[in-house]
Coordinates of C-alpha atoms in Angstrom, one line a residue:
X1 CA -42.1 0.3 -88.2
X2 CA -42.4 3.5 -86.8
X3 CA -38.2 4.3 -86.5
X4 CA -38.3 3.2 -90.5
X5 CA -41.0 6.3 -91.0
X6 CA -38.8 8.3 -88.6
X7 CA -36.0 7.6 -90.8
X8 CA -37.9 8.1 -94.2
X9 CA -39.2 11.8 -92.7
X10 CA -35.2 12.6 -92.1
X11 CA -34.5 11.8 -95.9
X12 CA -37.6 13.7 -97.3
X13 CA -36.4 16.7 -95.2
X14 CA -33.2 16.7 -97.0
X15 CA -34.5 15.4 -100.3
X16 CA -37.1 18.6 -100.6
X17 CA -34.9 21.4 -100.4
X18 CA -32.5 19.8 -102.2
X19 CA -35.3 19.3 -105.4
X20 CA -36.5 22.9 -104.5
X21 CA -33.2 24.3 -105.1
X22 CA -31.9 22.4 -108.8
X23 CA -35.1 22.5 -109.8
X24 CA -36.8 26.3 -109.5
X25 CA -33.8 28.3 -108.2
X26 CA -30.1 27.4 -110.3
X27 CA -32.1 28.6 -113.6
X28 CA -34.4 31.5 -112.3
X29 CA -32.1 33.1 -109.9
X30 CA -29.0 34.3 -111.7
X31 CA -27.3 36.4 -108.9
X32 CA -24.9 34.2 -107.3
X33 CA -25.4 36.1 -103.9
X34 CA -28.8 35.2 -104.3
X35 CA -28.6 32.0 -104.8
X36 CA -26.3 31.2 -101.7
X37 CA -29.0 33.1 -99.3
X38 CA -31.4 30.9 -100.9
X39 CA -29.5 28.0 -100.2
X40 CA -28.4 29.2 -96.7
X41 CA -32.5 29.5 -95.8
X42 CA -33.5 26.0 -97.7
X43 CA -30.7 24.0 -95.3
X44 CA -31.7 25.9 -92.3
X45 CA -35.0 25.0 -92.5
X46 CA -34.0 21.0 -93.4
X47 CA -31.9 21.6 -90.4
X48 CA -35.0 22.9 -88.2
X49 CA -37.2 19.6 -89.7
X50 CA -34.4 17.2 -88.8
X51 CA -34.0 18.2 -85.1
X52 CA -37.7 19.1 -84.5
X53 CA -38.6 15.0 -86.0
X54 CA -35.7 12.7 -85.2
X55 CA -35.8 9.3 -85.2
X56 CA -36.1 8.3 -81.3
X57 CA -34.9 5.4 -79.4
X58 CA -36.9 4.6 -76.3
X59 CA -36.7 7.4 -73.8
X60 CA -33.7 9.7 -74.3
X61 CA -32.1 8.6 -77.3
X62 CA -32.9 10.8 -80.2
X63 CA -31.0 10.7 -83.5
X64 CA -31.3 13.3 -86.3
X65 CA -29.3 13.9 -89.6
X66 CA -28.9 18.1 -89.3
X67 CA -25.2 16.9 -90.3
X68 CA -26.1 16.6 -93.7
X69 CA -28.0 20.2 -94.7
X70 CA -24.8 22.1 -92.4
X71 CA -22.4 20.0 -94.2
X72 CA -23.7 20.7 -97.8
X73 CA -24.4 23.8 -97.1
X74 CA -21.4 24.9 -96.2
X75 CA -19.2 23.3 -98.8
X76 CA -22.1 24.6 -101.8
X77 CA -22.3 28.2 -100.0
X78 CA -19.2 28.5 -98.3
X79 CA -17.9 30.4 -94.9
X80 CA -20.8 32.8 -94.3
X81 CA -23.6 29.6 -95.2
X82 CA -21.7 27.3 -92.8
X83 CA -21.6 30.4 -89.7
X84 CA -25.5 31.2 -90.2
X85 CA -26.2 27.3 -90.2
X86 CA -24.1 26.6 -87.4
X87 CA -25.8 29.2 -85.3
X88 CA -29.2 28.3 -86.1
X89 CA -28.3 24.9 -84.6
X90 CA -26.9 26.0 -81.7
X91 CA -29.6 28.2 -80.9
X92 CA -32.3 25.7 -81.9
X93 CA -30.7 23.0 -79.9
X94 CA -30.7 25.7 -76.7
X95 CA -34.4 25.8 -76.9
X96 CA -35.1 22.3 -75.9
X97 CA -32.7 22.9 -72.5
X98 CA -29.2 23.2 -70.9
X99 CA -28.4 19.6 -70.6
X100 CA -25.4 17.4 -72.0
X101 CA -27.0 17.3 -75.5
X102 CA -26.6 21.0 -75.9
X103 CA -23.1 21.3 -74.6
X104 CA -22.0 18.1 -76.8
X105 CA -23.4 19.9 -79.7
X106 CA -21.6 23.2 -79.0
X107 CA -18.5 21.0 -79.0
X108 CA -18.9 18.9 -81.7
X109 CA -19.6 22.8 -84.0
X110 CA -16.4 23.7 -82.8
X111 CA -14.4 20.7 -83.3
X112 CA -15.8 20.2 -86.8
X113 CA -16.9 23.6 -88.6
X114 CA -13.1 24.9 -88.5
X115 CA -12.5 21.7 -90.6
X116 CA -15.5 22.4 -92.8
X117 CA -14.2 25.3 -93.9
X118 CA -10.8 24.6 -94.4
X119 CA -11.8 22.2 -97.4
X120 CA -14.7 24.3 -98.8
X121 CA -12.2 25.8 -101.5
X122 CA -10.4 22.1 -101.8
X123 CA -13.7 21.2 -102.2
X124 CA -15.0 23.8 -104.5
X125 CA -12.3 23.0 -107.3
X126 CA -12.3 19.4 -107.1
X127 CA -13.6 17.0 -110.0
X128 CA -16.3 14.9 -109.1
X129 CA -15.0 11.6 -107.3
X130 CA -13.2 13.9 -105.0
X131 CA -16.0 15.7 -104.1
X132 CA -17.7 13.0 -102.9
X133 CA -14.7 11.7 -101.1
X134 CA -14.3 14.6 -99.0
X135 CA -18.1 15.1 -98.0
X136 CA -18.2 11.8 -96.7
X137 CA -14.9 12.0 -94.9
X138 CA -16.3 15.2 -93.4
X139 CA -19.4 13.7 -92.3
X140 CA -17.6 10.6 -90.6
X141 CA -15.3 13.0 -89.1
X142 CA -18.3 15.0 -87.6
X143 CA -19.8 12.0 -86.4
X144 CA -16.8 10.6 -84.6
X145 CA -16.3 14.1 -82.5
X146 CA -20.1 13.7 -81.4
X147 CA -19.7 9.9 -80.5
X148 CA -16.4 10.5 -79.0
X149 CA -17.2 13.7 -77.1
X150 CA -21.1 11.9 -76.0
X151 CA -18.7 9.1 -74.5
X152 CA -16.1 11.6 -72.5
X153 CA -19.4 13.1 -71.1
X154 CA -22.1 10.3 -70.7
X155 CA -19.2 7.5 -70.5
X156 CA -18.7 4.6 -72.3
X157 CA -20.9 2.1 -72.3
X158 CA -23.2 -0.1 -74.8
X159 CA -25.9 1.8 -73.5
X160 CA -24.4 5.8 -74.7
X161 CA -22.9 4.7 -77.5
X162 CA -25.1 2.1 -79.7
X163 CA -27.5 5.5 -80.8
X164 CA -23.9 7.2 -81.7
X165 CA -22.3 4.4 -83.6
X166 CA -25.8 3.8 -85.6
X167 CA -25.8 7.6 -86.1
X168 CA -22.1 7.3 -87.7
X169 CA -23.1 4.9 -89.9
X170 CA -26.5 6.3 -91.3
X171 CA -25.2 9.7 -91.4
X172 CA -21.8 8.4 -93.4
X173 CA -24.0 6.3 -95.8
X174 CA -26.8 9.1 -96.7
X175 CA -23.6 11.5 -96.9
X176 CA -22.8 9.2 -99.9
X177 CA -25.7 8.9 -101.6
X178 CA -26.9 12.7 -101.6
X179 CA -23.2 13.6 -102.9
X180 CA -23.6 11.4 -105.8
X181 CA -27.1 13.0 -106.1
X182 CA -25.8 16.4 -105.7
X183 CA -23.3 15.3 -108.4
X184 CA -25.4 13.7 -111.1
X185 CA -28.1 17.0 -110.9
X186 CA -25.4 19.2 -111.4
X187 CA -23.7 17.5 -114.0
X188 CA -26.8 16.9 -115.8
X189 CA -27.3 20.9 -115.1
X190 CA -24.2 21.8 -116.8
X191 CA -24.5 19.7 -119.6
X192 CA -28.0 21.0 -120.7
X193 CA -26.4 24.9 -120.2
X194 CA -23.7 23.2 -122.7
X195 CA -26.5 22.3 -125.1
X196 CA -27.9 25.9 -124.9
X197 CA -24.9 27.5 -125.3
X198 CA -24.0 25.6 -128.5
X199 CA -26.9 26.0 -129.5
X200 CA -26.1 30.1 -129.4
X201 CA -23.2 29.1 -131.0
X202 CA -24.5 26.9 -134.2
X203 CA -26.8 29.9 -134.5
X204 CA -24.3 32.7 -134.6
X205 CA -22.1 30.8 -136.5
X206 CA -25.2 30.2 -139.0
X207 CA -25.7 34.4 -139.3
X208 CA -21.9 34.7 -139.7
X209 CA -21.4 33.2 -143.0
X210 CA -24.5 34.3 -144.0
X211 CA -23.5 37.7 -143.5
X212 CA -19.9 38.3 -143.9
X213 CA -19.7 38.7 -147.5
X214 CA -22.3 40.7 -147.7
X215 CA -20.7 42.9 -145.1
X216 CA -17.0 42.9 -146.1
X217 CA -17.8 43.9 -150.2
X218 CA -19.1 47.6 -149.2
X219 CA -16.4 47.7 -146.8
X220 CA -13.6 47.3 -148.9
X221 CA -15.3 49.9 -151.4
X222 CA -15.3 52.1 -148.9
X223 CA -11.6 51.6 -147.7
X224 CA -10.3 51.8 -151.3
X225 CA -12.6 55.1 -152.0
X226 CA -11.3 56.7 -148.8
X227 CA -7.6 55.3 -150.1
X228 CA -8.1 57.4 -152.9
X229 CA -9.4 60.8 -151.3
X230 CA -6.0 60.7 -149.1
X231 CA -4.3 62.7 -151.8
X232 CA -1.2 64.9 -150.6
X233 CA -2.4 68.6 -150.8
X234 CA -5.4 67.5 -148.6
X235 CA -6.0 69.6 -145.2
X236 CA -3.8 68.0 -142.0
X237 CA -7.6 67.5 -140.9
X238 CA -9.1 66.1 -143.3
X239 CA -6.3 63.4 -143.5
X240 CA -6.6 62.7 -139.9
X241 CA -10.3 62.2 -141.0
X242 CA -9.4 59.6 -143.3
X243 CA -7.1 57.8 -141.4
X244 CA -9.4 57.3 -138.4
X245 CA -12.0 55.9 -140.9
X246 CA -9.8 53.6 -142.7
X247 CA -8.5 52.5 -138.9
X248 CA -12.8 51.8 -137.6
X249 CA -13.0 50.3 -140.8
X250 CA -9.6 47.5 -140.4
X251 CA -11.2 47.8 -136.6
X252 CA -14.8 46.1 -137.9
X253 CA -12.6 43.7 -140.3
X254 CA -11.0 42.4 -137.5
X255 CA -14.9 41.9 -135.8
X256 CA -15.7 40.4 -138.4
X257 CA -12.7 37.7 -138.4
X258 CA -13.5 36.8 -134.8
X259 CA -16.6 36.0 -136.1
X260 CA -16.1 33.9 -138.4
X261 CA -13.4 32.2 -135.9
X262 CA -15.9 31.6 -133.3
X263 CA -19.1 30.7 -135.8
X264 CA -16.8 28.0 -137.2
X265 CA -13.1 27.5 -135.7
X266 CA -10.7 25.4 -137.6
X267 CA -10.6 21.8 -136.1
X268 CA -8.9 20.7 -139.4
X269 CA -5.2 20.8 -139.9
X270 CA -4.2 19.6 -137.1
X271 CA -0.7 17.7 -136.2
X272 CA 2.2 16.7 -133.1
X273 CA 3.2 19.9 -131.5
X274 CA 5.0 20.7 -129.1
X275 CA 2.9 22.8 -126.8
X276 CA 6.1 24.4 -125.2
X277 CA 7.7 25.4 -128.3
X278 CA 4.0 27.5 -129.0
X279 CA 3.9 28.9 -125.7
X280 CA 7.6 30.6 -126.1
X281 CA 6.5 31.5 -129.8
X282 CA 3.3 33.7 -128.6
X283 CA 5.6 35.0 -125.7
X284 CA 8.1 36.4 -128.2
X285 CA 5.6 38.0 -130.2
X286 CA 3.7 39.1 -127.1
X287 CA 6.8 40.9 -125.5
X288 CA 6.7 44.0 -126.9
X289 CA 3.0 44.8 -126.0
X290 CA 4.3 44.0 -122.3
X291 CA 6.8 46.5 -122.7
X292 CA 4.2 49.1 -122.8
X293 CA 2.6 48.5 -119.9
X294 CA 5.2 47.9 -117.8
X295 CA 4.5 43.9 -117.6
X296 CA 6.9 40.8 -117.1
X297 CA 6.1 37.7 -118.0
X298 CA 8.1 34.5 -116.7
X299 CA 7.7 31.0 -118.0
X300 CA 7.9 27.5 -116.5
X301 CA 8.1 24.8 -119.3
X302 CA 8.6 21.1 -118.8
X303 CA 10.0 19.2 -121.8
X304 CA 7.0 16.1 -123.0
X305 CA 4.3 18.9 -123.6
X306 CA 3.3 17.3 -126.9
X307 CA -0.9 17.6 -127.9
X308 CA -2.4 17.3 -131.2
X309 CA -3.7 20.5 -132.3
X310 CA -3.7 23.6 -135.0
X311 CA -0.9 25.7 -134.0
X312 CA -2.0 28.6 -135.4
X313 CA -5.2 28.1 -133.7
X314 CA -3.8 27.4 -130.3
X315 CA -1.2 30.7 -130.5
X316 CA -4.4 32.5 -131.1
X317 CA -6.1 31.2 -128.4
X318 CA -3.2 31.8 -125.6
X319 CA -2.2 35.5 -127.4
X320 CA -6.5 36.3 -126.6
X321 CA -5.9 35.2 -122.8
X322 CA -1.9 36.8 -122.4
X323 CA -3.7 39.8 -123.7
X324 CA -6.5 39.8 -121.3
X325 CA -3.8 39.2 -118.3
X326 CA -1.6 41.9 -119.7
X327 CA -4.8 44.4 -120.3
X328 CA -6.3 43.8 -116.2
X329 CA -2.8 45.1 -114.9
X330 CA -3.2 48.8 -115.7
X331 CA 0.1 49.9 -112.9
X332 CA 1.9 47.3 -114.3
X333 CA 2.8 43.5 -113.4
X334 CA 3.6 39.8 -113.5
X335 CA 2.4 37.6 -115.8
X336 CA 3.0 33.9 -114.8
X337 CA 3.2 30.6 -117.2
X338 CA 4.0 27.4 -116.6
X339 CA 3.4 23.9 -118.7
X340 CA 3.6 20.9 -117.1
X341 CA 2.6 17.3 -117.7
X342 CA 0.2 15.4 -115.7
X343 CA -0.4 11.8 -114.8
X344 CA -3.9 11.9 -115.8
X345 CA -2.9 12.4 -119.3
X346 CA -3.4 16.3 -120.1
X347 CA -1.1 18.6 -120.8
X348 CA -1.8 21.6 -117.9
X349 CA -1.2 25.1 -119.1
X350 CA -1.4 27.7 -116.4
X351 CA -2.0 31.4 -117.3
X352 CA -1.6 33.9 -113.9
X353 CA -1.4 37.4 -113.8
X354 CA -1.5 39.9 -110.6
X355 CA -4.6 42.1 -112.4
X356 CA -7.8 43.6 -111.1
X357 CA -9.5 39.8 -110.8
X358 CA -12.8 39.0 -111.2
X359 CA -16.5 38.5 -109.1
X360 CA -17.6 34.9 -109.3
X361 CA -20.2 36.1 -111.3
X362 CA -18.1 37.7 -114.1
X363 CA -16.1 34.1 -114.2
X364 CA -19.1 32.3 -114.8
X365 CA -20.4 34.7 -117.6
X366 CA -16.9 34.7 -119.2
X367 CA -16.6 33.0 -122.9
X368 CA -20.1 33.9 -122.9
X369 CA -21.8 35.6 -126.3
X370 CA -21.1 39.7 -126.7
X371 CA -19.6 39.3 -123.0
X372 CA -16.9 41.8 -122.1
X373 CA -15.3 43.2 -119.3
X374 CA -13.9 46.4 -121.7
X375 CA -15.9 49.3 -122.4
X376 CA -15.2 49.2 -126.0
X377 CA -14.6 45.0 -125.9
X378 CA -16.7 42.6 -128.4
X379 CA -16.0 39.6 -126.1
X380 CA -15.4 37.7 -129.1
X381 CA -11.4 37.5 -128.0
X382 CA -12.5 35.0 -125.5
X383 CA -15.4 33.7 -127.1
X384 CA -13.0 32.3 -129.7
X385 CA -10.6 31.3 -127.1
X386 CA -12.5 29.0 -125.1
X387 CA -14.1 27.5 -128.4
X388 CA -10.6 26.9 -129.7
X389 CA -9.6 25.1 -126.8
X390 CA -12.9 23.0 -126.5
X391 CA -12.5 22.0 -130.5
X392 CA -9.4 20.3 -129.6
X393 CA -11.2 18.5 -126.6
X394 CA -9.3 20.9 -124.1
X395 CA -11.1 22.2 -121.1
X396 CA -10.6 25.9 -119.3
X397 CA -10.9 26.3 -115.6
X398 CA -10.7 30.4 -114.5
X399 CA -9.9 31.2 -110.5
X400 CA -9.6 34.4 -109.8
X401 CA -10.1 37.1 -106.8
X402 CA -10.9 40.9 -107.0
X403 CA -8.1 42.7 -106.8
X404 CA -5.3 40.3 -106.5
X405 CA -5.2 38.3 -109.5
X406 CA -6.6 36.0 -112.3
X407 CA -5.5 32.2 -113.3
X408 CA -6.5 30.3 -116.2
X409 CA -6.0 26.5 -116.3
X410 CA -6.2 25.0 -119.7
X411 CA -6.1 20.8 -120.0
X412 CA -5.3 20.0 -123.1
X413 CA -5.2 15.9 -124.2
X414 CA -1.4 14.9 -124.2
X415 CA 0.0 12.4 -126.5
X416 CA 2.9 10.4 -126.9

């Protein structure tokens, strides 16, 4: 009864932080920096309750789950989280003595964080399913170095290796489960930011009709008055006057069309396109704002791109994001897009340009209301982009790194 409690005390130390940190910390800490030394200090101190309480058989047999918090914690926080974790374990483990234990856990770090790491980003941009698979392969995989290793150094018999093997098994099957867990809170975390954020949406949308017309009738007063004063015999000045009114005023016109756009974008009208056709269309009327800036844009198109959509929507859509690639190389570039079909039945659009690149943080605000990387930028460019692409049941992933470049993926539903 007692190794049952030992074994319940190993899940609560994981469960807690876990609650802790979906709970109070995703929605009141919005620094992503934050968040990951948050994360770095709740798995650290799972890891410190696992190996200070492990579940012990007879005299020298102790098992403990500190697998779990360093393997989560490094695939969630990354490199740095993984480093600071498995140091605290190593210098944890060296306060309970110099013995075989400590040198088997050194060894089994070594053997095993390398690998970590090298599927964190893997990892990072996989869907769901894949997620899971690659936690619990990782946590087999760390298991097997410290049986394996514990039998080079203890040898192999029934008596070293039954603790081992039960360890591989419970640490392989509570691997499982809290990746599904993980999962299914974070899913559930992004769909209610989903529900917010439409939520900002129905309301804007609301407040643009509303006020549109209102706005629009004493601007095009105004634009046909100041029509009028451009007479001839008028001052150089004066005229230059004019002109940089009427061009603020066709400027807030424009505003005012992305609203509209974004408050309530066409989902009507649609029909069979083909995707690559568009994609060669908006290049040809992109090219001579490349030109410009000194920009090149090469294209990959596969044939079988078809998707049911507004065309005139979707050229919209990918002349916002082409602009934004064009606009982050200010020395000039490459500007990379390729269509291709894939077997899980989206059409995949990939949009990559060589620009400035973005902070994680500036990814996950982007789309967002009024949110703009330009000085003088609205947002509403992007805003309307990704809402174009979600009203024909699209999705948009965005990778990027500062200073070497930005990539947009765009799934888009492929028919037949």
């Amino acid at each position: 009864m007692s190794i049952i409690k030992d074994f319940l005390l190993q899940l609560a130390f994981m469960v807690i932080p876990i609650f802790i940190y979906y709970t109070f910390i995703t929605e009141r800490v919005e620094n992503a920096k934050n968040r990951k030394v948050i994360m770095t200090i709740l798995c650290g101190l799972s890891i410190i309750a696992c190996m200070s309480f492990p579940v012990v058989f007879g005299q020298n047999a102790r098992l403990e789950l500190r697998v779990i918090p360093l393997l989560f914690g490094t695939l969630y926080g990354g490199f740095w989280t993984g480093i600071l974790l498995s140091a605290l374990i190593i210098l944890y483990r060296l306060s309970f003595g110099i013995e075989i234990g400590f040198y088997n856990t050194v060894l089994v770090l070594m053997l095993s964080l390398p690998l970590i790491v090298y599927y964190q980003k893997s990892f990072t941009n996989s869907k769901k399913d894949m997620r899971v698979k690659i936690a619990v392969g990782l946590s087999f995989y760390y298991s097997l170095m410290g049986l394996t290793l514990l039998g080079i150094l203890r040898g192999f018999s029934e008596e070293n290796l039954t603790v081992p093997i039960i360890h591989l098994i419970f640490a392989t099957v509570v691997t499982w489960c809290f990746a599904m867990l993980i999962e299914a809170i974070r899913e559930v975390y992004q769909l209610r930011l989903e529900m917010q954020k439409s939520e900002k949406l129905r309301v804007i949308g609301e407040l643009t009709s509303v006020f549109a017309h209102e706005i629009r009738n004493p601007m095009q007063a105004t634009r046909g008055f100041l029509q009028l004063l451009n007479e001839p015999d008028l001052p150089e000045k004066k005229k230059e006057y004019i002109q940089i009114s009427l061009e603020e005023l066709d400027r807030a016109n424009e505003i005012i069309n992305d609203f509209l756009s974004f408050g309530k974008p066409s989902i009507h009208d649609k029909e069979r396109i083909n995707i690559g056709y568009q994609i060669q269309r908006v290049v040809n009327i992109i090219q001579s704002y490349t030109l410009n800036r000194n920009v090149e844009i090469k294209t990959d198109i596969r044939d079988n791109c078809w998707i049911y959509a507004n065309p005139q929507k979707l050229n919209q859509s990918l002349i916002n994001i082409l602009k934004n690639a064009i606009e982050s190389m200010p020395n000039g570039g490459m500007v990379w897009i390729t269509c291709t079909s894939m077997d899980d039945g989206y059409i995949k659009i990939v949009i990559k340009d060589q620009g400035i690149g973005m902070t994680k943080e500036q990814i996950d605000m982007l789309g967002s209301p009024y949110y703009s990387l330009k000085e003088s930028g609205t947002g509403l460019g992007m805003m309307v982009s990704f809402q174009i692409i979600r009203s024909f049941k699209g999705k948009i992933q965005v990778n990027s790194e500062k200073d070497i470049g930005t990539e947009f993926i765009i799934l888009l539903p492929q028919i037949t």
